[in-house]
GROMACS .gro file of C-alpha atoms in nm:
model
   57
    1MET     CA    1   2.911  12.331  11.446
    2ALA     CA    2   2.853  12.275  11.078
    3GLY     CA    3   3.194  12.353  10.921
    4ASP     CA    4   3.398  12.274  11.231
    5PHE     CA    5   3.582  11.970  11.349
    6ILE     CA    6   3.409  11.807  11.642
    7ARG     CA    7   3.536  11.569  11.908
    8VAL     CA    8   3.281  11.291  11.943
    9ARG     CA    9   3.265  11.018  12.206
   10CYS     CA   10   3.137  10.674  12.090
   11ASN     CA   11   2.840  10.564  12.298
   12ASP     CA   12   2.947  10.199  12.267
   13CYS     CA   13   3.317  10.195  12.354
   14GLU     CA   14   3.383  10.543  12.486
   15ASN     CA   15   3.650  10.614  12.225
   16GLU     CA   16   3.690  10.985  12.132
   17GLN     CA   17   3.743  11.073  11.771
   18ILE     CA   18   3.751  11.398  11.573
   19VAL     CA   19   3.491  11.427  11.303
   20PHE     CA   20   3.428  11.698  11.039
   21GLY     CA   21   3.091  11.865  11.102
   22ASN     CA   22   3.010  11.858  10.728
   23ALA     CA   23   3.118  11.501  10.671
   24SER     CA   24   3.026  11.387  10.321
   25THR     CA   25   3.084  11.020  10.392
   26THR     CA   26   2.975  10.798  10.681
   27VAL     CA   27   3.234  10.811  10.967
   28ASN     CA   28   3.278  10.498  11.176
   29CYS     CA   29   3.444  10.458  11.516
   30ALA     CA   30   3.808  10.349  11.467
   31VAL     CA   31   3.781  10.106  11.762
   32CYS     CA   32   3.442   9.935  11.742
   33GLY     CA   33   3.307  10.032  11.394
   34THR     CA   34   2.988  10.206  11.515
   35THR     CA   35   2.861  10.487  11.289
   36LEU     CA   36   2.960  10.819  11.446
   37ALA     CA   37   2.840  11.051  11.171
   38THR     CA   38   2.606  11.021  10.878
   39PRO     CA   39   2.608  11.271  10.592
   40THR     CA   40   2.283  11.461  10.527
   41GLY     CA   41   2.378  11.696  10.243
   42GLY     CA   42   2.482  11.968  10.490
   43LYS     CA   43   2.558  11.935  10.855
   44ALA     CA   44   2.636  11.570  10.939
   45GLU     CA   45   2.400  11.382  11.175
   46ILE     CA   46   2.595  11.285  11.490
   47PRO     CA   47   2.387  11.064  11.726
   48HIS     CA   48   2.665  11.040  11.984
   49GLU     CA   49   2.801  11.268  12.263
   50VAL     CA   50   2.971  11.580  12.119
   51VAL     CA   51   3.260  11.648  12.363
   52GLU     CA   52   3.378  11.971  12.208
   53THR     CA   53   3.441  12.177  11.899
   54VAL     CA   54   3.808  12.160  11.808
   55ASP     CA   55   3.967  12.498  11.749
   56ALA     CA   56   4.207  12.561  11.452
   57ARG     CA   57   4.570  12.499  11.552
   0.00000   0.00000   0.00000
């Protein structure tokens, strides 16, 4: 999961958003502003529901 793109569902508003697994900045929900991912120096901490890992297109 670390270097992949991950589809995450916001626990507050149910919005689904794609986040980079190694996010180096805080990622907020585009709808309600809740923090979806927090950088940790490696794999991002994602305290919300991970829906799927997005495959390369």
